[in-house]
Amino acid sequence: MYRFFLSLLIALCPFCKGKSQQIDSLLQLLNNPDLPDTVRINTNNSISRQLSFIKPIEALNYTQKAMELSQKINYKRGTAESYRNLGSIYAYYGSYYLTVFNLQKAIDGYKELNDSIGLANCYISMGHMYRYLHNIPQEITYHKLSYDMHSRLGNAERIGVTSHNLGESYYNNKELDKAKELTVKAIGINSSIGNVQVLSSCYKVMGKILMAEKNDTEAEVYFKKILHIHDSLKDNSQKIATIEAYIQLANIYKQRNNIAEEERYLHDAAEFVAKYKLTNYTRQIYLDLIELYTQTNRKNKALAYTTKYRQVSDSLAKIESQDKNQLVASFTKLYQVEKENSILEIENKLKDERAKRKNVIIYFIGSFSIVTIILLVLLVRNINKIRSTNEQLEQKNMIIESQNEKLEELNETKDKFFGIVSHDLRAPLSAVSSFTDLLLGGQLKNLPEDQMNELVTESKSLIDNARKLTDDLITWAQLQMKKEEAHPSLFTAAEVVNDVIALFKEPAAQKQITIGHTIDHKLQLYADKNQYTFIIRNLINNAIKFTPAGGSVTISGTSNNNSTTVLVTDTGIGMSKDVSDSIFRVGKLKSKNGTAGEKGTGLGLILMQEFVQLNKGKININSEQGKGSTIAVTVPATAE
């Protein structure tokens, strides 16, 4: 077996060196001071594309250089390719808003250029983004689209990439026969052209397919091929394929009860994720090591790796935060470049106009008697052009101001999102993690059963809350990406209100709060029933949350001019005008505990406002601090 892998490594060495040498050659080309601008742009974009899944931060730097120079000389193909590279890099770090933003700009650019190859490559990036979002149908759609387009174009390198991507998509959808057929094809193409990074990823998919077919012996061969490629490429290897090879080999040896080999591969995996900042794999690897040491009665090592896991997690979290800050900073910088280039373009137009006027005046002095009438016509036309140019400048400034406001809103949304994830989501998961660590360490084995049940109940509550928050975050993300749509139908307000009141009877009774409604059972409205139920549920939940014991919550309804209004009135603590004016703004949103200490993130308010707007409605707040609140939601009463 050793001789087999040695022979395999020798056979692969020329391919492994090829990709690295190609990057080195491109870097040497950039050192040429006489390099034409378009060649320099294409070279920077090529380096960025090859580094995007290996060293994404370095790839970002090369893309920035390509973008700045492309904007400067108005090279549209270079600009489109830079946007595509940015989309891939932001997707790698999970910044899906920026991913869609940049990919859409790339798609628009390639459509303007009638560039089928560029469009097909953008569809590859869109497929990867939906893979990160676990939307398998959309993932397959885009990868099949890019595969079909490149197959028609006949580019072997692109067919090798797209057949691999589509094969992995079919594997994710558990269509193993289709996955194997395409992956075998991808291995053959990428092996023949020496595209070793993609070949490494192909081996990963083939190994997973064989594992799914219960053929761990052949799967082991493919996973070890990946490690041999990594040993040759070092930092230029495909990181995701390499780390998954370590993990899968550890699992194979675990199934064979070969503890020494399992431990060796898990150790290698732990070092790999720490070196290359692969935060998504850190938890799995360290928990597998802790489990291994616990099962083999090496408690000191299990405890040591528990501590090391926390240290590595914190360190990688800081590095990941720095990388994401750098991504946001780069987005801001590129936006500024676009802004400055737009202004420069207008200024150049003005300079051209001034030059034309000067020439006209010189010509007028020499030929006054002949061209007086012509000069007057030209002068009027030039004045109109200047007026038009000034209007364009004003419009550009208005657009720039609007984009600045959108960018500030994007930053506020990002800050709120990271705040929720880092505090409201991470905190309960950390608590549950600590509890499981204590269980794994055997420190709770002497705990009385009633106390153990209490801890388990509390952990389940934390997990349920985290799951609800995750659902809200996903809904929020879908709304931001315009993926959530309203499907209106005609129904009565009373049926929704009755269902929601029944849901909150017990929480209201616990706080001694009276809850009821006076809505006519014939009062109808036209909206998405699920979204409208979410709105009413959040209104009643907040009313109970901020009403002290002994208070009341009353729901009423009216109909007027083809619209239906439902009002939720409480005798709670109310809110100031400043709070009510900013309650639905993401950047101003601050969570507040209820009268009985109930916690929340405030995200429900944002989703509620989004759903009201999605159903062509409006929401009004009438509240006075210390005297309760009335919140009215108005939606159409009919489909007309």
Short mmCIF file of C-alpha atoms in Angstrom, two decimals, residues 147-160:
data_model
loop_
_atom_site.label_atom_id
_atom_site.label_comp_id
_atom_site.label_asym_id
_atom_site.label_seq_id
_atom_site.Cartn_x
_atom_site.Cartn_y
_atom_site.Cartn_z
CA TYR A 147 -22.53 23.00 -17.06
CA ASP A 148 -24.82 23.05 -20.13
CA MET A 149 -23.49 26.44 -21.30
CA HIS A 150 -19.81 25.48 -20.96
CA SER A 151 -20.49 22.11 -22.61
CA ARG A 152 -21.88 23.95 -25.64
CA LEU A 153 -18.89 26.33 -25.64
CA GLY A 154 -16.46 23.36 -25.51
CA ASN A 155 -13.90 24.72 -22.98
CA ALA A 156 -12.32 21.62 -21.36
CA GLU A 157 -11.13 23.44 -18.21
CA ARG A 158 -14.61 24.90 -17.57
CA ILE A 159 -16.33 21.59 -18.35
CA GLY A 160 -14.02 19.94 -15.80
#
